[in-house]
């Protein structure tokens, strides 16, 4: 039986959308699919380390605009906005609190579970270049790929989503 | 001939995106597909009853944060924002007025047509839990499922969209 | 060998999402896929001519609301907002500047490359009607279709995305 594949492009970098993306990723992995989540653009902010890192401790690479972009980009899942009712960060805090109370896995737990289940987490190298992010800025281990790497997975996948 | 399937995840709960989603759903159903629309997160607001309902008339269930979330969430299609040019509700009103003038089916009509054509409308139970919504808060008849229910449909579908 | 197909619905009309959409479209076309990008709703703003055109030079057709909608809608790729950090247009300008500096093709170049590679650019006629846009308002050459045209492509495609 050919292995089934699921791919999700995590573009938006919003807490609620990533919860949906990883709920689907984990469900598909639990059902035996080979699952890949591609982090592009704002989605990469979910993968950022909390500490300021980078070559020589100088922070993100690139010119002035790239450094400004990298500074503006949230660091890690606890800083992500929600796509609706963000209310200067009150929305995501409320959502995390509700999920904790109701015993629903939060985004960090969903990502950890995805890793355990062998979901491949791939960072888009072109987006990293635009946003002034290097591999040192992101959590490990990750895979790195461009659009060709994405398509290689997506073309044989039954479920492909852009989130 | 195997039946074709189309699935759409209605995540965003924005008027314009739901018009696009149900236009596709109805087109696919008219072409003979088995179509399922999964309402998750903000998408559930399109399915809310107008009246305040719930067990004992006490409104949405859950703790203080869930009740606040449920209060903030729009009730029914006429309260949904647009994803662009919302302008405190003037955008969706203008869009509905234009569609009426041009003889284009509005969202309520699109959803009614979808039901007539046998499109399955499924509410995501995990999202309902997060948003403090119970079955009494939503229009009927609906189906209820978690991510496994979604994947069961999506894995054999030709078209899977996240809207 | 059956030809592979990729379809992308360009709904959002945001600079960053369209860069992602056309990066995927071009990658798939380079890999030999038949690729179609369907422009619906706000996505149509990327296809608008810069100059005020239309029958009799009178600007967009339709009633007062449609004309207001058409006036609010950006004209061409250089006026598109970004989905995050738009900052009254500073975000897209910064992103274009970064992409230029890093030698990454900007959206105009990506669209031009897509045309060269035979990617089909299709404008959704229902959306044009809602937004008060006529064929004269949009760049040429384009194809025009409704939802049936979309589904004809999507149902046999391996990758279908809603962006």
PDB file of N, CA, C and O in Angstrom, chain B residues 51-120:
ATOM      1  N   UNK B  51     -30.546  33.938  18.715  1.00  0.00           N
ATOM      2  CA  UNK B  51     -31.000  34.107  20.095  1.00  0.00           C
ATOM      3  C   UNK B  51     -29.977  33.554  21.075  1.00  0.00           C
ATOM      4  O   UNK B  51     -29.204  32.653  20.760  1.00  0.00           O
ATOM      5  N   UNK B  52     -29.951  34.102  22.255  1.00  0.00           N
ATOM      6  CA  UNK B  52     -29.103  33.575  23.323  1.00  0.00           C
ATOM      7  C   UNK B  52     -29.736  32.286  23.832  1.00  0.00           C
ATOM      8  O   UNK B  52     -30.842  32.288  24.343  1.00  0.00           O
ATOM      9  N   UNK B  53     -29.029  31.216  23.616  1.00  0.00           N
ATOM     10  CA  UNK B  53     -29.572  29.930  24.038  1.00  0.00           C
ATOM     11  C   UNK B  53     -28.565  29.245  24.941  1.00  0.00           C
ATOM     12  O   UNK B  53     -27.640  29.858  25.428  1.00  0.00           O
ATOM     13  N   UNK B  54     -28.765  27.989  25.142  1.00  0.00           N
ATOM     14  CA  UNK B  54     -27.834  27.234  25.977  1.00  0.00           C
ATOM     15  C   UNK B  54     -28.565  26.669  27.172  1.00  0.00           C
ATOM     16  O   UNK B  54     -29.698  27.034  27.433  1.00  0.00           O
ATOM     17  N   UNK B  55     -27.898  25.769  27.864  1.00  0.00           N
ATOM     18  CA  UNK B  55     -28.538  25.069  28.974  1.00  0.00           C
ATOM     19  C   UNK B  55     -29.040  26.057  30.019  1.00  0.00           C
ATOM     20  O   UNK B  55     -28.296  26.924  30.476  1.00  0.00           O
ATOM     21  N   UNK B  56     -30.298  25.946  30.361  1.00  0.00           N
ATOM     22  CA  UNK B  56     -30.866  26.789  31.399  1.00  0.00           C
ATOM     23  C   UNK B  56     -30.926  28.263  31.026  1.00  0.00           C
ATOM     24  O   UNK B  56     -31.080  29.121  31.866  1.00  0.00           O
ATOM     25  N   UNK B  57     -30.767  28.544  29.745  1.00  0.00           N
ATOM     26  CA  UNK B  57     -30.803  29.947  29.322  1.00  0.00           C
ATOM     27  C   UNK B  57     -29.629  30.748  29.856  1.00  0.00           C
ATOM     28  O   UNK B  57     -29.616  31.969  29.828  1.00  0.00           O
ATOM     29  N   UNK B  58     -28.613  30.057  30.335  1.00  0.00           N
ATOM     30  CA  UNK B  58     -27.506  30.754  30.990  1.00  0.00           C
ATOM     31  C   UNK B  58     -26.442  31.217  30.004  1.00  0.00           C
ATOM     32  O   UNK B  58     -25.405  31.719  30.425  1.00  0.00           O
ATOM     33  N   UNK B  59     -26.716  31.078  28.711  1.00  0.00           N
ATOM     34  CA  UNK B  59     -25.713  31.490  27.729  1.00  0.00           C
ATOM     35  C   UNK B  59     -24.637  30.433  27.611  1.00  0.00           C
ATOM     36  O   UNK B  59     -24.774  29.320  28.136  1.00  0.00           O
ATOM     37  N   UNK B  60     -23.544  30.752  26.936  1.00  0.00           N
ATOM     38  CA  UNK B  60     -22.503  29.763  26.665  1.00  0.00           C
ATOM     39  C   UNK B  60     -21.918  29.178  27.944  1.00  0.00           C
ATOM     40  O   UNK B  60     -21.825  29.842  28.966  1.00  0.00           O
ATOM     41  N   UNK B  61     -21.516  27.941  27.816  1.00  0.00           N
ATOM     42  CA  UNK B  61     -20.923  27.210  28.933  1.00  0.00           C
ATOM     43  C   UNK B  61     -19.484  27.615  29.175  1.00  0.00           C
ATOM     44  O   UNK B  61     -18.866  28.293  28.374  1.00  0.00           O
ATOM     45  N   UNK B  62     -18.923  27.084  30.244  1.00  0.00           N
ATOM     46  CA  UNK B  62     -17.502  27.222  30.480  1.00  0.00           C
ATOM     47  C   UNK B  62     -17.192  28.326  31.462  1.00  0.00           C
ATOM     48  O   UNK B  62     -18.081  28.908  32.076  1.00  0.00           O
ATOM     49  N   UNK B  63     -15.893  28.613  31.602  1.00  0.00           N
ATOM     50  CA  UNK B  63     -15.452  29.612  32.570  1.00  0.00           C
ATOM     51  C   UNK B  63     -15.645  31.029  32.050  1.00  0.00           C
ATOM     52  O   UNK B  63     -16.210  31.245  30.978  1.00  0.00           O
ATOM     53  N   UNK B  64     -15.137  31.984  32.819  1.00  0.00           N
ATOM     54  CA  UNK B  64     -15.285  33.403  32.502  1.00  0.00           C
ATOM     55  C   UNK B  64     -14.718  33.726  31.113  1.00  0.00           C
ATOM     56  O   UNK B  64     -15.351  34.416  30.310  1.00  0.00           O
ATOM     57  N   UNK B  65     -13.517  33.196  30.797  1.00  0.00           N
ATOM     58  CA  UNK B  65     -12.873  33.519  29.527  1.00  0.00           C
ATOM     59  C   UNK B  65     -13.658  32.959  28.349  1.00  0.00           C
ATOM     60  O   UNK B  65     -13.798  33.603  27.311  1.00  0.00           O
ATOM     61  N   UNK B  66     -14.158  31.726  28.526  1.00  0.00           N
ATOM     62  CA  UNK B  66     -14.944  31.129  27.442  1.00  0.00           C
ATOM     63  C   UNK B  66     -16.224  31.918  27.204  1.00  0.00           C
ATOM     64  O   UNK B  66     -16.646  32.112  26.074  1.00  0.00           O
ATOM     65  N   UNK B  67     -16.849  32.374  28.298  1.00  0.00           N
ATOM     66  CA  UNK B  67     -18.075  33.145  28.134  1.00  0.00           C
ATOM     67  C   UNK B  67     -17.781  34.463  27.414  1.00  0.00           C
ATOM     68  O   UNK B  67     -18.532  34.897  26.556  1.00  0.00           O
ATOM     69  N   UNK B  68     -16.632  35.088  27.757  1.00  0.00           N
ATOM     70  CA  UNK B  68     -16.253  36.342  27.094  1.00  0.00           C
ATOM     71  C   UNK B  68     -15.992  36.084  25.603  1.00  0.00           C
ATOM     72  O   UNK B  68     -16.415  36.860  24.735  1.00  0.00           O
ATOM     73  N   UNK B  69     -15.301  34.983  25.305  1.00  0.00           N
ATOM     74  CA  UNK B  69     -15.013  34.615  23.917  1.00  0.00           C
ATOM     75  C   UNK B  69     -16.322  34.403  23.159  1.00  0.00           C
ATOM     76  O   UNK B  69     -16.490  34.900  22.044  1.00  0.00           O
ATOM     77  N   UNK B  70     -17.249  33.669  23.788  1.00  0.00           N
ATOM     78  CA  UNK B  70     -18.527  33.381  23.136  1.00  0.00           C
ATOM     79  C   UNK B  70     -19.337  34.667  22.929  1.00  0.00           C
ATOM     80  O   UNK B  70     -20.046  34.812  21.939  1.00  0.00           O
ATOM     81  N   UNK B  71     -19.220  35.614  23.875  1.00  0.00           N
ATOM     82  CA  UNK B  71     -19.949  36.875  23.705  1.00  0.00           C
ATOM     83  C   UNK B  71     -19.379  37.682  22.546  1.00  0.00           C
ATOM     84  O   UNK B  71     -20.112  38.321  21.799  1.00  0.00           O
ATOM     85  N   UNK B  72     -18.036  37.658  22.405  1.00  0.00           N
ATOM     86  CA  UNK B  72     -17.385  38.452  21.358  1.00  0.00           C
ATOM     87  C   UNK B  72     -17.649  37.879  19.963  1.00  0.00           C
ATOM     88  O   UNK B  72     -17.656  38.610  18.973  1.00  0.00           O
ATOM     89  N   UNK B  73     -17.871  36.580  19.900  1.00  0.00           N
ATOM     90  CA  UNK B  73     -18.035  35.895  18.615  1.00  0.00           C
ATOM     91  C   UNK B  73     -19.362  36.291  17.963  1.00  0.00           C
ATOM     92  O   UNK B  73     -20.398  36.254  18.620  1.00  0.00           O
ATOM     93  N   UNK B  74     -19.345  36.667  16.670  1.00  0.00           N
ATOM     94  CA  UNK B  74     -20.599  37.050  16.010  1.00  0.00           C
ATOM     95  C   UNK B  74     -21.612  35.912  16.012  1.00  0.00           C
ATOM     96  O   UNK B  74     -21.245  34.733  16.074  1.00  0.00           O
ATOM     97  N   UNK B  75     -22.895  36.296  15.952  1.00  0.00           N
ATOM     98  CA  UNK B  75     -23.987  35.325  15.917  1.00  0.00           C
ATOM     99  C   UNK B  75     -24.647  35.358  14.553  1.00  0.00           C
ATOM    100  O   UNK B  75     -25.422  36.258  14.265  1.00  0.00           O
ATOM    101  N   UNK B  76     -24.360  34.373  13.726  1.00  0.00           N
ATOM    102  CA  UNK B  76     -25.046  34.262  12.447  1.00  0.00           C
ATOM    103  C   UNK B  76     -24.350  35.044  11.347  1.00  0.00           C
ATOM    104  O   UNK B  76     -23.477  35.873  11.591  1.00  0.00           O
ATOM    105  N   UNK B  77     -24.750  34.749  10.115  1.00  0.00           N
ATOM    106  CA  UNK B  77     -24.042  35.276   8.942  1.00  0.00           C
ATOM    107  C   UNK B  77     -24.156  36.788   8.800  1.00  0.00           C
ATOM    108  O   UNK B  77     -23.278  37.420   8.220  1.00  0.00           O
ATOM    109  N   UNK B  78     -25.229  37.387   9.331  1.00  0.00           N
ATOM    110  CA  UNK B  78     -25.417  38.826   9.106  1.00  0.00           C
ATOM    111  C   UNK B  78     -24.482  39.656   9.990  1.00  0.00           C
ATOM    112  O   UNK B  78     -24.381  40.866   9.807  1.00  0.00           O
ATOM    113  N   UNK B  79     -23.798  39.022  10.933  1.00  0.00           N
ATOM    114  CA  UNK B  79     -22.897  39.748  11.832  1.00  0.00           C
ATOM    115  C   UNK B  79     -21.427  39.528  11.485  1.00  0.00           C
ATOM    116  O   UNK B  79     -20.549  40.038  12.171  1.00  0.00           O
ATOM    117  N   UNK B  80     -21.165  38.733  10.450  1.00  0.00           N
ATOM    118  CA  UNK B  80     -19.773  38.402  10.135  1.00  0.00           C
ATOM    119  C   UNK B  80     -19.049  39.592   9.531  1.00  0.00           C
ATOM    120  O   UNK B  80     -19.619  40.339   8.732  1.00  0.00           O
ATOM    121  N   UNK B  81     -17.774  39.771   9.869  1.00  0.00           N
ATOM    122  CA  UNK B  81     -16.970  40.806   9.226  1.00  0.00           C
ATOM    123  C   UNK B  81     -16.478  40.329   7.858  1.00  0.00           C
ATOM    124  O   UNK B  81     -16.587  39.144   7.531  1.00  0.00           O
ATOM    125  N   UNK B  82     -15.957  41.253   7.050  1.00  0.00           N
ATOM    126  CA  UNK B  82     -15.229  40.845   5.838  1.00  0.00           C
ATOM    127  C   UNK B  82     -13.732  40.836   6.162  1.00  0.00           C
ATOM    128  O   UNK B  82     -13.287  41.494   7.095  1.00  0.00           O
ATOM    129  N   UNK B  83     -12.968  40.094   5.371  1.00  0.00           N
ATOM    130  CA  UNK B  83     -11.536  39.966   5.645  1.00  0.00           C
ATOM    131  C   UNK B  83     -10.775  41.234   5.247  1.00  0.00           C
ATOM    132  O   UNK B  83      -9.656  41.461   5.708  1.00  0.00           O
ATOM    133  N   UNK B  84     -11.374  42.042   4.376  1.00  0.00           N
ATOM    134  CA  UNK B  84     -10.784  43.334   3.988  1.00  0.00           C
ATOM    135  C   UNK B  84     -11.902  44.369   3.968  1.00  0.00           C
ATOM    136  O   UNK B  84     -13.054  44.049   3.699  1.00  0.00           O
ATOM    137  N   UNK B  85     -11.549  45.640   4.182  1.00  0.00           N
ATOM    138  CA  UNK B  85     -12.522  46.731   4.136  1.00  0.00           C
ATOM    139  C   UNK B  85     -13.748  46.444   4.994  1.00  0.00           C
ATOM    140  O   UNK B  85     -14.866  46.659   4.560  1.00  0.00           O
ATOM    141  N   UNK B  86     -13.522  45.936   6.203  1.00  0.00           N
ATOM    142  CA  UNK B  86     -14.666  45.671   7.068  1.00  0.00           C
ATOM    143  C   UNK B  86     -15.313  46.970   7.539  1.00  0.00           C
ATOM    144  O   UNK B  86     -16.540  47.089   7.578  1.00  0.00           O
ATOM    145  N   UNK B  87     -14.499  47.959   7.878  1.00  0.00           N
ATOM    146  CA  UNK B  87     -14.974  49.301   8.230  1.00  0.00           C
ATOM    147  C   UNK B  87     -16.124  49.240   9.231  1.00  0.00           C
ATOM    148  O   UNK B  87     -17.193  49.810   9.000  1.00  0.00           O
ATOM    149  N   UNK B  88     -15.866  48.561  10.332  1.00  0.00           N
ATOM    150  CA  UNK B  88     -16.859  48.466  11.422  1.00  0.00           C
ATOM    151  C   UNK B  88     -18.206  47.939  10.951  1.00  0.00           C
ATOM    152  O   UNK B  88     -19.254  48.339  11.463  1.00  0.00           O
ATOM    153  N   UNK B  89     -18.174  47.048   9.953  1.00  0.00           N
ATOM    154  CA  UNK B  89     -19.419  46.418   9.514  1.00  0.00           C
ATOM    155  C   UNK B  89     -20.003  47.040   8.253  1.00  0.00           C
ATOM    156  O   UNK B  89     -20.916  46.461   7.647  1.00  0.00           O
ATOM    157  N   UNK B  90     -19.490  48.199   7.835  1.00  0.00           N
ATOM    158  CA  UNK B  90     -20.009  48.830   6.615  1.00  0.00           C
ATOM    159  C   UNK B  90     -19.642  48.004   5.381  1.00  0.00           C
ATOM    160  O   UNK B  90     -20.429  47.902   4.435  1.00  0.00           O
ATOM    161  N   UNK B  91     -18.459  47.374   5.406  1.00  0.00           N
ATOM    162  CA  UNK B  91     -18.013  46.561   4.279  1.00  0.00           C
ATOM    163  C   UNK B  91     -18.950  45.395   3.992  1.00  0.00           C
ATOM    164  O   UNK B  91     -19.423  45.230   2.865  1.00  0.00           O
ATOM    165  N   UNK B  92     -19.237  44.560   5.009  1.00  0.00           N
ATOM    166  CA  UNK B  92     -20.149  43.442   4.760  1.00  0.00           C
ATOM    167  C   UNK B  92     -21.542  43.904   4.334  1.00  0.00           C
ATOM    168  O   UNK B  92     -22.153  43.277   3.469  1.00  0.00           O
ATOM    169  N   UNK B  93     -22.035  45.002   4.934  1.00  0.00           N
ATOM    170  CA  UNK B  93     -23.348  45.510   4.528  1.00  0.00           C
ATOM    171  C   UNK B  93     -23.328  45.910   3.060  1.00  0.00           C
ATOM    172  O   UNK B  93     -24.238  45.584   2.296  1.00  0.00           O
ATOM    173  N   UNK B  94     -22.255  46.612   2.648  1.00  0.00           N
ATOM    174  CA  UNK B  94     -22.136  47.028   1.248  1.00  0.00           C
ATOM    175  C   UNK B  94     -22.067  45.797   0.333  1.00  0.00           C
ATOM    176  O   UNK B  94     -22.727  45.748  -0.715  1.00  0.00           O
ATOM    177  N   UNK B  95     -21.300  44.799   0.762  1.00  0.00           N
ATOM    178  CA  UNK B  95     -21.162  43.619  -0.080  1.00  0.00           C
ATOM    179  C   UNK B  95     -22.490  42.882  -0.239  1.00  0.00           C
ATOM    180  O   UNK B  95     -22.856  42.469  -1.336  1.00  0.00           O
ATOM    181  N   UNK B  96     -23.233  42.756   0.860  1.00  0.00           N
ATOM    182  CA  UNK B  96     -24.535  42.091   0.769  1.00  0.00           C
ATOM    183  C   UNK B  96     -25.484  42.891  -0.119  1.00  0.00           C
ATOM    184  O   UNK B  96     -26.231  42.314  -0.913  1.00  0.00           O
ATOM    185  N   UNK B  97     -25.427  44.223  -0.004  1.00  0.00           N
ATOM    186  CA  UNK B  97     -26.307  45.068  -0.824  1.00  0.00           C
ATOM    187  C   UNK B  97     -25.972  44.915  -2.305  1.00  0.00           C
ATOM    188  O   UNK B  97     -26.859  44.800  -3.156  1.00  0.00           O
ATOM    189  N   UNK B  98     -24.672  44.892  -2.610  1.00  0.00           N
ATOM    190  CA  UNK B  98     -24.255  44.731  -4.008  1.00  0.00           C
ATOM    191  C   UNK B  98     -24.720  43.377  -4.546  1.00  0.00           C
ATOM    192  O   UNK B  98     -25.262  43.282  -5.649  1.00  0.00           O
ATOM    193  N   UNK B  99     -24.513  42.326  -3.756  1.00  0.00           N
ATOM    194  CA  UNK B  99     -24.876  40.987  -4.216  1.00  0.00           C
ATOM    195  C   UNK B  99     -26.381  40.894  -4.454  1.00  0.00           C
ATOM    196  O   UNK B  99     -26.824  40.262  -5.414  1.00  0.00           O
ATOM    197  N   UNK B 100     -27.164  41.548  -3.577  1.00  0.00           N
ATOM    198  CA  UNK B 100     -28.617  41.536  -3.753  1.00  0.00           C
ATOM    199  C   UNK B 100     -28.989  42.241  -5.057  1.00  0.00           C
ATOM    200  O   UNK B 100     -29.770  41.721  -5.852  1.00  0.00           O
ATOM    201  N   UNK B 101     -28.390  43.421  -5.275  1.00  0.00           N
ATOM    202  CA  UNK B 101     -28.674  44.190  -6.486  1.00  0.00           C
ATOM    203  C   UNK B 101     -28.305  43.417  -7.749  1.00  0.00           C
ATOM    204  O   UNK B 101     -29.014  43.469  -8.754  1.00  0.00           O
ATOM    205  N   UNK B 102     -27.173  42.716  -7.692  1.00  0.00           N
ATOM    206  CA  UNK B 102     -26.685  42.011  -8.876  1.00  0.00           C
ATOM    207  C   UNK B 102     -27.288  40.623  -9.014  1.00  0.00           C
ATOM    208  O   UNK B 102     -26.894  39.866  -9.911  1.00  0.00           O
ATOM    209  N   UNK B 103     -28.176  40.267  -8.124  1.00  0.00           N
ATOM    210  CA  UNK B 103     -28.801  38.950  -8.217  1.00  0.00           C
ATOM    211  C   UNK B 103     -27.867  37.800  -7.893  1.00  0.00           C
ATOM    212  O   UNK B 103     -28.052  36.673  -8.373  1.00  0.00           O
ATOM    213  N   UNK B 104     -26.833  38.073  -7.067  1.00  0.00           N
ATOM    214  CA  UNK B 104     -25.898  37.025  -6.657  1.00  0.00           C
ATOM    215  C   UNK B 104     -26.357  36.503  -5.295  1.00  0.00           C
ATOM    216  O   UNK B 104     -26.650  37.284  -4.392  1.00  0.00           O
ATOM    217  N   UNK B 105     -26.434  35.189  -5.158  1.00  0.00           N
ATOM    218  CA  UNK B 105     -26.910  34.590  -3.908  1.00  0.00           C
ATOM    219  C   UNK B 105     -26.031  35.025  -2.739  1.00  0.00           C
ATOM    220  O   UNK B 105     -24.801  34.963  -2.828  1.00  0.00           O
ATOM    221  N   UNK B 106     -26.647  35.478  -1.637  1.00  0.00           N
ATOM    222  CA  UNK B 106     -25.856  35.857  -0.468  1.00  0.00           C
ATOM    223  C   UNK B 106     -25.524  34.619   0.365  1.00  0.00           C
ATOM    224  O   UNK B 106     -25.906  33.501   0.012  1.00  0.00           O
ATOM    225  N   UNK B 107     -24.813  34.808   1.453  1.00  0.00           N
ATOM    226  CA  UNK B 107     -24.291  33.669   2.195  1.00  0.00           C
ATOM    227  C   UNK B 107     -25.398  32.770   2.752  1.00  0.00           C
ATOM    228  O   UNK B 107     -25.284  31.535   2.692  1.00  0.00           O
ATOM    229  N   UNK B 108     -26.463  33.374   3.267  1.00  0.00           N
ATOM    230  CA  UNK B 108     -27.569  32.549   3.777  1.00  0.00           C
ATOM    231  C   UNK B 108     -28.163  31.688   2.665  1.00  0.00           C
ATOM    232  O   UNK B 108     -28.474  30.508   2.875  1.00  0.00           O
ATOM    233  N   UNK B 109     -28.336  32.288   1.499  1.00  0.00           N
ATOM    234  CA  UNK B 109     -28.877  31.533   0.365  1.00  0.00           C
ATOM    235  C   UNK B 109     -27.901  30.449  -0.082  1.00  0.00           C
ATOM    236  O   UNK B 109     -28.312  29.332  -0.432  1.00  0.00           O
ATOM    237  N   UNK B 110     -26.616  30.770  -0.055  1.00  0.00           N
ATOM    238  CA  UNK B 110     -25.610  29.771  -0.447  1.00  0.00           C
ATOM    239  C   UNK B 110     -25.615  28.581   0.519  1.00  0.00           C
ATOM    240  O   UNK B 110     -25.495  27.428   0.101  1.00  0.00           O
ATOM    241  N   UNK B 111     -25.750  28.878   1.813  1.00  0.00           N
ATOM    242  CA  UNK B 111     -25.775  27.798   2.808  1.00  0.00           C
ATOM    243  C   UNK B 111     -27.058  26.968   2.658  1.00  0.00           C
ATOM    244  O   UNK B 111     -27.033  25.735   2.731  1.00  0.00           O
ATOM    245  N   UNK B 112     -28.188  27.653   2.421  1.00  0.00           N
ATOM    246  CA  UNK B 112     -29.448  26.929   2.219  1.00  0.00           C
ATOM    247  C   UNK B 112     -29.358  26.017   0.992  1.00  0.00           C
ATOM    248  O   UNK B 112     -29.788  24.864   1.019  1.00  0.00           O
ATOM    249  N   UNK B 113     -28.763  26.549  -0.080  1.00  0.00           N
ATOM    250  CA  UNK B 113     -28.595  25.751  -1.298  1.00  0.00           C
ATOM    251  C   UNK B 113     -27.676  24.556  -1.034  1.00  0.00           C
ATOM    252  O   UNK B 113     -27.935  23.438  -1.525  1.00  0.00           O
ATOM    253  N   UNK B 114     -26.649  24.782  -0.252  1.00  0.00           N
ATOM    254  CA  UNK B 114     -25.726  23.691   0.083  1.00  0.00           C
ATOM    255  C   UNK B 114     -26.469  22.570   0.811  1.00  0.00           C
ATOM    256  O   UNK B 114     -26.309  21.385   0.492  1.00  0.00           O
ATOM    257  N   UNK B 115     -27.298  22.944   1.774  1.00  0.00           N
ATOM    258  CA  UNK B 115     -28.096  21.938   2.485  1.00  0.00           C
ATOM    259  C   UNK B 115     -28.996  21.165   1.523  1.00  0.00           C
ATOM    260  O   UNK B 115     -29.087  19.935   1.584  1.00  0.00           O
ATOM    261  N   UNK B 116     -29.664  21.905   0.649  1.00  0.00           N
ATOM    262  CA  UNK B 116     -30.558  21.260  -0.329  1.00  0.00           C
ATOM    263  C   UNK B 116     -29.806  20.250  -1.190  1.00  0.00           C
ATOM    264  O   UNK B 116     -30.346  19.206  -1.557  1.00  0.00           O
ATOM    265  N   UNK B 117     -28.558  20.597  -1.527  1.00  0.00           N
ATOM    266  CA  UNK B 117     -27.759  19.739  -2.394  1.00  0.00           C
ATOM    267  C   UNK B 117     -27.058  18.620  -1.628  1.00  0.00           C
ATOM    268  O   UNK B 117     -26.280  17.873  -2.224  1.00  0.00           O
ATOM    269  N   UNK B 118     -27.283  18.557  -0.318  1.00  0.00           N
ATOM    270  CA  UNK B 118     -26.693  17.475   0.459  1.00  0.00           C
ATOM    271  C   UNK B 118     -25.267  17.704   0.910  1.00  0.00           C
ATOM    272  O   UNK B 118     -24.574  16.757   1.299  1.00  0.00           O
ATOM    273  N   UNK B 119     -24.805  18.961   0.846  1.00  0.00           N
ATOM    274  CA  UNK B 119     -23.476  19.262   1.390  1.00  0.00           C
ATOM    275  C   UNK B 119     -23.516  19.021   2.898  1.00  0.00           C
ATOM    276  O   UNK B 119     -24.439  19.462   3.578  1.00  0.00           O
ATOM    277  N   UNK B 120     -22.515  18.297   3.400  1.00  0.00           N
ATOM    278  CA  UNK B 120     -22.488  18.012   4.836  1.00  0.00           C
ATOM    279  C   UNK B 120     -21.849  19.170   5.578  1.00  0.00           C
ATOM    280  O   UNK B 120     -20.727  19.576   5.265  1.00  0.00           O
TER     281      UNK B 120
END
